[in-house]
Tab-separated table of C-alpha atoms in Angstrom:
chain	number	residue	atom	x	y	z
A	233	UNK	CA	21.604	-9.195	-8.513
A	234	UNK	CA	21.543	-12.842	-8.884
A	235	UNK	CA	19.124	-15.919	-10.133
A	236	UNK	CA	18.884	-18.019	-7.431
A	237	UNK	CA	17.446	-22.108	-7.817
A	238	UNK	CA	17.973	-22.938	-3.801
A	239	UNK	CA	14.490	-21.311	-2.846
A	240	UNK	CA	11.022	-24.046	-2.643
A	241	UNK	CA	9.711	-24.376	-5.887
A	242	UNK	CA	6.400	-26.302	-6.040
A	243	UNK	CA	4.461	-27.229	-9.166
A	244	UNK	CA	0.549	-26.326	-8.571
A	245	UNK	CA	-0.730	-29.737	-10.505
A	246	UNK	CA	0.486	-32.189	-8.066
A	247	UNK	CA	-2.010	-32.973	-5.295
A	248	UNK	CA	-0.089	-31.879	-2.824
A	249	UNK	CA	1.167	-28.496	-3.393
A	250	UNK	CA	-0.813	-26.571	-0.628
A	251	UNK	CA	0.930	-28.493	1.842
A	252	UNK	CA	4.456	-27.533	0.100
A	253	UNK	CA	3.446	-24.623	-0.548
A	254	UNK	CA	2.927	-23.814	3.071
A	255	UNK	CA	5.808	-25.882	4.299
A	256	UNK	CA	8.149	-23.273	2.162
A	257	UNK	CA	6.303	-19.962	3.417
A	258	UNK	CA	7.254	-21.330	6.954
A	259	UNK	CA	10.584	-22.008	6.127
A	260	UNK	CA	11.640	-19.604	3.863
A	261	UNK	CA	8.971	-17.215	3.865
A	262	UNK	CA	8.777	-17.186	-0.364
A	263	UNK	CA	7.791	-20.177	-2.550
A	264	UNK	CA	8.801	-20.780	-6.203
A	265	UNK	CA	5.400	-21.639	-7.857
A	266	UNK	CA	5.253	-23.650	-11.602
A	267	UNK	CA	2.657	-25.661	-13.459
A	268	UNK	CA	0.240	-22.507	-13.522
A	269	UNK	CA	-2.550	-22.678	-16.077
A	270	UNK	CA	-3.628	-19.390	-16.076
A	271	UNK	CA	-6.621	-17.624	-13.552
A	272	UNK	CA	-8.342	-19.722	-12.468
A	273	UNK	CA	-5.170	-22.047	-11.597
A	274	UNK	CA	-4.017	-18.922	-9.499
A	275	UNK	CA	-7.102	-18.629	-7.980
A	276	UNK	CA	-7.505	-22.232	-6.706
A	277	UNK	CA	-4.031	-22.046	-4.949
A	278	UNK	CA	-5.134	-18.557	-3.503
A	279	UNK	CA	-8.568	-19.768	-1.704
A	280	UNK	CA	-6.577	-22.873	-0.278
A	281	UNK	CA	-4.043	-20.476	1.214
A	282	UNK	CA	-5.607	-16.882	2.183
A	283	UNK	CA	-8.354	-14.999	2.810
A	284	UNK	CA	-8.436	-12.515	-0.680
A	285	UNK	CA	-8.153	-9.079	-0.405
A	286	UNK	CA	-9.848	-6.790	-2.565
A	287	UNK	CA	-7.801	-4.295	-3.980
A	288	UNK	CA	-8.539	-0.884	-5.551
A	289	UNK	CA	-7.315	-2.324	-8.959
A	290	UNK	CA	-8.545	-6.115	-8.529
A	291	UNK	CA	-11.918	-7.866	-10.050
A	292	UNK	CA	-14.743	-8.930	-7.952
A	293	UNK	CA	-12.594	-12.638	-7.425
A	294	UNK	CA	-9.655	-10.535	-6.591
A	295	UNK	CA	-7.509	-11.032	-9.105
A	296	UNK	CA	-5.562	-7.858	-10.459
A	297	UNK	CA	-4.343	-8.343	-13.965
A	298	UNK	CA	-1.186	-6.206	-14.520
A	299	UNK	CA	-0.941	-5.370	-17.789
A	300	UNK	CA	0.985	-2.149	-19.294
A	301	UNK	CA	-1.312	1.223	-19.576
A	302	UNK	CA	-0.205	5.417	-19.255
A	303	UNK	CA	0.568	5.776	-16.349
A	304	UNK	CA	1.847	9.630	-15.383
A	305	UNK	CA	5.276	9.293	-13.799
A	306	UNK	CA	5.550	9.350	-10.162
A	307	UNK	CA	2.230	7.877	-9.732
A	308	UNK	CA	0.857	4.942	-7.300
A	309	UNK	CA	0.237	3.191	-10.172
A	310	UNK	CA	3.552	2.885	-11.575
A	311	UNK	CA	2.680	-1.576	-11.706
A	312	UNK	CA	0.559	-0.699	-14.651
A	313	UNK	CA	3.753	1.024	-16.335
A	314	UNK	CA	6.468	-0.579	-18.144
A	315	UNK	CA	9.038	0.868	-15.533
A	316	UNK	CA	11.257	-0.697	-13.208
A	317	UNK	CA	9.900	-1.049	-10.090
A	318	UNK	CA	12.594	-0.779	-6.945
A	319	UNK	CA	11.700	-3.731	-4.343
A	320	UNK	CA	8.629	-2.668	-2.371
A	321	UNK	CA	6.325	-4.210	0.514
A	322	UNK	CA	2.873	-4.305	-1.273
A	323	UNK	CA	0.470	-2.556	0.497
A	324	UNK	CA	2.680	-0.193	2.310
A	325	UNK	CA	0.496	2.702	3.064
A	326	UNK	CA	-2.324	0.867	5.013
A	327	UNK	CA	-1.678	-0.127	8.807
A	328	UNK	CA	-1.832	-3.432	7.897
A	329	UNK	CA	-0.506	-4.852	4.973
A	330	UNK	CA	-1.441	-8.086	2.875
A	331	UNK	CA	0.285	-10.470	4.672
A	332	UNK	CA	0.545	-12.570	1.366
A	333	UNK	CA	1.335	-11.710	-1.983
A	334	UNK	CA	1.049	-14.254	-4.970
A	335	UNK	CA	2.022	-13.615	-8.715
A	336	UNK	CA	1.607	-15.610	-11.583
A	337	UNK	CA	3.107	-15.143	-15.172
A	338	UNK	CA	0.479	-15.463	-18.460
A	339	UNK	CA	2.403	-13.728	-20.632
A	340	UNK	CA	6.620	-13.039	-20.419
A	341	UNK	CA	7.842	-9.521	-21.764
A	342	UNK	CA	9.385	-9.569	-25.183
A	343	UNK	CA	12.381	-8.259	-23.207
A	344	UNK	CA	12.978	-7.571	-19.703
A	345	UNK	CA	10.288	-7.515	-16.896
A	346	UNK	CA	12.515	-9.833	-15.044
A	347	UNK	CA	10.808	-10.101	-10.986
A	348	UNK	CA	12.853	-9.008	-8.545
A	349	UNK	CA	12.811	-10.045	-4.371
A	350	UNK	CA	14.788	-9.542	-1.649
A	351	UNK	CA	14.486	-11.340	1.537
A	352	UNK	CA	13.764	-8.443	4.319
A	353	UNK	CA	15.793	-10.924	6.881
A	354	UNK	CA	19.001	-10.538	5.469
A	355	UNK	CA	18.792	-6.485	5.370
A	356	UNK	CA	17.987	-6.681	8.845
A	357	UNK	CA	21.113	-9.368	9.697
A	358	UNK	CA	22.997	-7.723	7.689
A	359	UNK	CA	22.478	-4.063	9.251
A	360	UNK	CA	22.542	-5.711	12.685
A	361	UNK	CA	25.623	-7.124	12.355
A	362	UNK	CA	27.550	-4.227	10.569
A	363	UNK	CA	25.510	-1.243	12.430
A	364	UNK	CA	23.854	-0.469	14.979
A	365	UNK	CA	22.909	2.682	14.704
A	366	UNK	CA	21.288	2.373	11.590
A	367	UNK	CA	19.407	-0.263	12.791
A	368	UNK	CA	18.116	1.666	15.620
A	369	UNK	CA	17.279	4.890	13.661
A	370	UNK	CA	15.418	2.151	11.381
A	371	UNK	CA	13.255	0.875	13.765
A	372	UNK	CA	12.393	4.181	15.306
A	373	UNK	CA	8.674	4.395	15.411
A	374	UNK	CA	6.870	6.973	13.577
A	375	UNK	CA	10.292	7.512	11.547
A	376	UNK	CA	8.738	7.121	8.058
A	377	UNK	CA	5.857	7.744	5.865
A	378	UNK	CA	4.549	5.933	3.156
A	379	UNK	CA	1.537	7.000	0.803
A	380	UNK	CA	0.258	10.041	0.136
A	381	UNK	CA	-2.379	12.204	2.454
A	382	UNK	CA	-4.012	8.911	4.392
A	383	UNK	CA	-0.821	6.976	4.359
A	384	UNK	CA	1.088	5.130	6.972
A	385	UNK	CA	3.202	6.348	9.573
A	386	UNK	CA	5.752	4.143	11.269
A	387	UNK	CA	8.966	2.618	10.651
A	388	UNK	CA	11.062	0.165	8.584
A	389	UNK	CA	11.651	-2.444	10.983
A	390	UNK	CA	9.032	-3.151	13.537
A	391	UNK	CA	8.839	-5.450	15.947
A	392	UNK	CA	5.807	-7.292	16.087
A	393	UNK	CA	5.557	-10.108	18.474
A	394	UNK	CA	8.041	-12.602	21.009
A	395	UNK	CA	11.272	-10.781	19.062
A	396	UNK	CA	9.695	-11.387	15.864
A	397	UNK	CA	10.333	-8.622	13.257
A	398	UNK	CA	8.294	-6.858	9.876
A	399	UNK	CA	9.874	-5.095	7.106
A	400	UNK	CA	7.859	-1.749	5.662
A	401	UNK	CA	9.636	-0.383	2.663
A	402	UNK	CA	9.323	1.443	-0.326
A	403	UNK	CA	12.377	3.982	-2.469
A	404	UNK	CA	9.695	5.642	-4.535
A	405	UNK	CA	8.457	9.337	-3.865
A	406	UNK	CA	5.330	8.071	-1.894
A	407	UNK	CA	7.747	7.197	0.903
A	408	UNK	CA	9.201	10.182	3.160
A	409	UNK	CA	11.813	9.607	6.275
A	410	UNK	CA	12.632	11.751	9.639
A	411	UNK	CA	15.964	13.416	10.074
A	412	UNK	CA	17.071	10.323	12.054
A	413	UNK	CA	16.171	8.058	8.750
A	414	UNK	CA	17.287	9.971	5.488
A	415	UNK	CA	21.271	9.561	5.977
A	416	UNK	CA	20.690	5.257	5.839
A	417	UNK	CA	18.392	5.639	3.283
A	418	UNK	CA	21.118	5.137	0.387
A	419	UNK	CA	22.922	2.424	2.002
A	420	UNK	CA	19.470	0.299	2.576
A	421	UNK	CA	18.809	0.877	-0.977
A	422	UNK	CA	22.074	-0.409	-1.829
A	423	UNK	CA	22.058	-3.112	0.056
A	424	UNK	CA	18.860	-4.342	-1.133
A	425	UNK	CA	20.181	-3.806	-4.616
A	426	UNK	CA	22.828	-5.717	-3.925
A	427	UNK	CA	21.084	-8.742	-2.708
A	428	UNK	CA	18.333	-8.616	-5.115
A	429	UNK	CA	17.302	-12.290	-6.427
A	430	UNK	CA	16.114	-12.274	-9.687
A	431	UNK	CA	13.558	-14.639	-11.366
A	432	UNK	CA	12.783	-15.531	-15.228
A	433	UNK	CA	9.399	-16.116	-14.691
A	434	UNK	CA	7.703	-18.085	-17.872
A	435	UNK	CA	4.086	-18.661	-18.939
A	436	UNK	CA	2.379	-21.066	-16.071
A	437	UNK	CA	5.463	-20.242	-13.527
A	438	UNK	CA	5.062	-17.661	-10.029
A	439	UNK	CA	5.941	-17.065	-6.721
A	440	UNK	CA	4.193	-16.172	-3.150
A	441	UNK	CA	5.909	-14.036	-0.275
A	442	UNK	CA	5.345	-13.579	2.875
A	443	UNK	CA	4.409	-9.972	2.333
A	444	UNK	CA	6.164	-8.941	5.491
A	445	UNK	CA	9.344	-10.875	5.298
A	446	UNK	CA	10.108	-10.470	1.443
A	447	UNK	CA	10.108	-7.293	-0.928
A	448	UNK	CA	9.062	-7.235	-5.023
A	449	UNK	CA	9.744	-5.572	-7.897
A	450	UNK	CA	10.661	-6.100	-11.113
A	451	UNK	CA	12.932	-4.319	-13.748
A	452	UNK	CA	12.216	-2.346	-17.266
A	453	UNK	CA	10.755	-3.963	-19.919
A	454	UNK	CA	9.603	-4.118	-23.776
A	455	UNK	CA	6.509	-5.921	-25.388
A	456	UNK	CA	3.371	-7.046	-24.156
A	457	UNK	CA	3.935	-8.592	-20.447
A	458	UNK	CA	0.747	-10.032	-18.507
A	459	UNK	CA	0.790	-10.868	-14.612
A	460	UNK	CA	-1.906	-11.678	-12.248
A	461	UNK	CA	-1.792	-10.762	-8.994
A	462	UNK	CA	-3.558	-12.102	-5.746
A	463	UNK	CA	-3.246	-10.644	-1.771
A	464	UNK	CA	-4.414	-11.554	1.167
A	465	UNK	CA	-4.008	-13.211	4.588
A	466	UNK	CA	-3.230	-16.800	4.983
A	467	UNK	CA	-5.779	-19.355	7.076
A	468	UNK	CA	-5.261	-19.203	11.013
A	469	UNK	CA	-5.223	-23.012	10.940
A	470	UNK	CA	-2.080	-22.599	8.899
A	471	UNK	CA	-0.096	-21.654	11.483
A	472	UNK	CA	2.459	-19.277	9.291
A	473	UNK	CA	3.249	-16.493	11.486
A	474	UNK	CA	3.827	-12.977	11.044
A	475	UNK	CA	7.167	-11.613	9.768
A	476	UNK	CA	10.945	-13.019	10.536
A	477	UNK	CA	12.850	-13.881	13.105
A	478	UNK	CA	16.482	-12.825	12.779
A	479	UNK	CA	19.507	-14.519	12.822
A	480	UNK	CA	21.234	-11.937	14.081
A	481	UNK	CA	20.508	-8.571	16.550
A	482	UNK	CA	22.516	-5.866	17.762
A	483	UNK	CA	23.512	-8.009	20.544
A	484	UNK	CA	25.069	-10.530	18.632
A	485	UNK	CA	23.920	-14.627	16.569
A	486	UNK	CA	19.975	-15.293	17.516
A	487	UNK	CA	18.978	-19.038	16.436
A	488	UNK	CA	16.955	-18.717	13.588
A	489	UNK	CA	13.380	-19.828	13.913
C-alpha cells in the first residue's frame, strides 16, 4: 500500500472547484477534496455534481453519517463497524450502481481508519497484460454474485459502451463466484492489495470516485471516527462518462482515453 500526492486535489472554498472537480473525475476518475467545513459543505459540492441517491442508511438530504455502532460480523453493514473494510464498489448488489461516491472526514480515528482506493483500471491493465485467461473468466457474464437473496448477478469486468469498461467487486461473504471465477479470486485480491493507495484523511479533507472506475475501503481503527457519505449520479451536461477505458487489452497497448 502506498500514500500517493500525484492524484487532483481541489480545495471546496475556492470558486471554482466544481469545474476542477469535474476536470479530475474525467481525467483520473477520483478527486482529492480539502477545505471541507462539515455537512452542509459536502452537500453543496454534491448538488453541483450529482443527482443524490437515497440510501437505506442516509437522511432525507442524503447524507449517511458513518459513525461506529454493533454491528454482527459478516453483516452488510460492516461501514458502521470499526473493521477493516477490503476495497469494494459501493452499491454492488443493485443493477446499477451509484455512479459517484463522495466522502468527507469530520472527525479522524484516534488511530487507524486510514481510506483505502484502488484504481479498477490498473487491475484490469494489469491482468490484461499478464493474463488472459483470467481476464476472460473475469468478464464472463453472469460469473458472480453479489448481495444476498435480491442481489446482483453478473461479472467483474463488464463492458459497457464503445470498448469502455466497469469494475463490480467486493472480497466479503456477500460476494459468491462460478467455477470459472474462484481460482483468480486470490490473485485479484492480491493485486488490489498490492496497489492499494492510501489516504490520511483530516477534519475538512475527502475524496470522490468514479464509483465504477475506483474501489474504497478503509483499514481497522480505534476511537471515535466520523465520515459522511454522499452517492449518486453526476449531471448529463457534465459529460463524465461511464467507467474506464484501458490502456491495455488482451490484444496488446490501447491509447488511453
Amino acid at each position: 500500500m502506498r500514500d500517493d500526492t500525484s492524484l487532483p486535489n481541489v480545495d471546496l472554498k475556492e470558486p471554482n472547484s466544481r469545474r476542477a472537480i469535474v476536470a479530475g473525475l474525467a481525467s483520473h476518475g477520483i478527486v482529492l477534496l480539502r477545505g471541507g467545513n462539515g455537512r452542509e459543505s459536502l452537500i453543496r459540492a454534491g448538488r453541483s455534481l450529482l443527482t443524490i441517491r437515497l440510501h437505506r442508511d442516509s437522511d432525507d438530504d442524503g447524507v449517511t453519517t458513518i459513525v461506529q455502532r454493533p454491528v454482527p460480523e459478516g453483516s452488510s453493514v460492516t461501514g458502521f463497524s470499526d473493521r477493516a473494510l477490503w476495497p469494494h464498489t459501493d452499491g454492488s448488489a443493485v443493477e446499477r450502481p451509484p455512479r459517484v461516491l463522495m466522502l468527507g472526514c469530520i472527525q479522524p480515528a484516534q488511530a487507524g481508519g486510514h481510506s483505502h482506493v484502488v484504481d479498477g483500471r490498473t487491475l484490469y491493465d494489469e491482468i490484461a497484460r499478464t493474463d488472459l485467461a483470467m481476464l476472460t473468466a473475469l468478464s464472463t457474464p453472469r460469473s458472480a454474485y453479489f448481495g444476498g437473496g435480491l442481489g446482483h448477478l453478473g461479472a467483474v469486468f463488464q463492458e459497457i459502451e464503445n470498448d469502455r469498461m466497469a469494475i463490480r467487486i467486493r472480497f466479503d461473504a456477500l460476494a459468491r463466484f462460478s467455477p470459472v471465477v474462484t481460482p483468480y479470486i486470490g490473485r485479484l485480491r492480491a493485486l488490489a492489495q498490492d496497489r492499494t493507495i492510501t489516504l490520511d484523511l483530516r477534519e475538512g479533507d475527502g475524496y470522490v470516485v468514479l464509483n465504477d472506475r475506483w474501489l474504497h475501503g478503509r483499514s481497522q481503527f480505534s476511537g471515535e471516527r466520523t465520515m459522511l457519505r454522499i452517492v449518486g449520479d453526476p449531471h448529463s451536461y457534465l459529460g463524465l462518462r461511464s467507467g474506464f477505458q484501458p490502456t491495455v487489452t488482451g490484444a496488446g497497448p490501447l491509447r488511453a482515453a
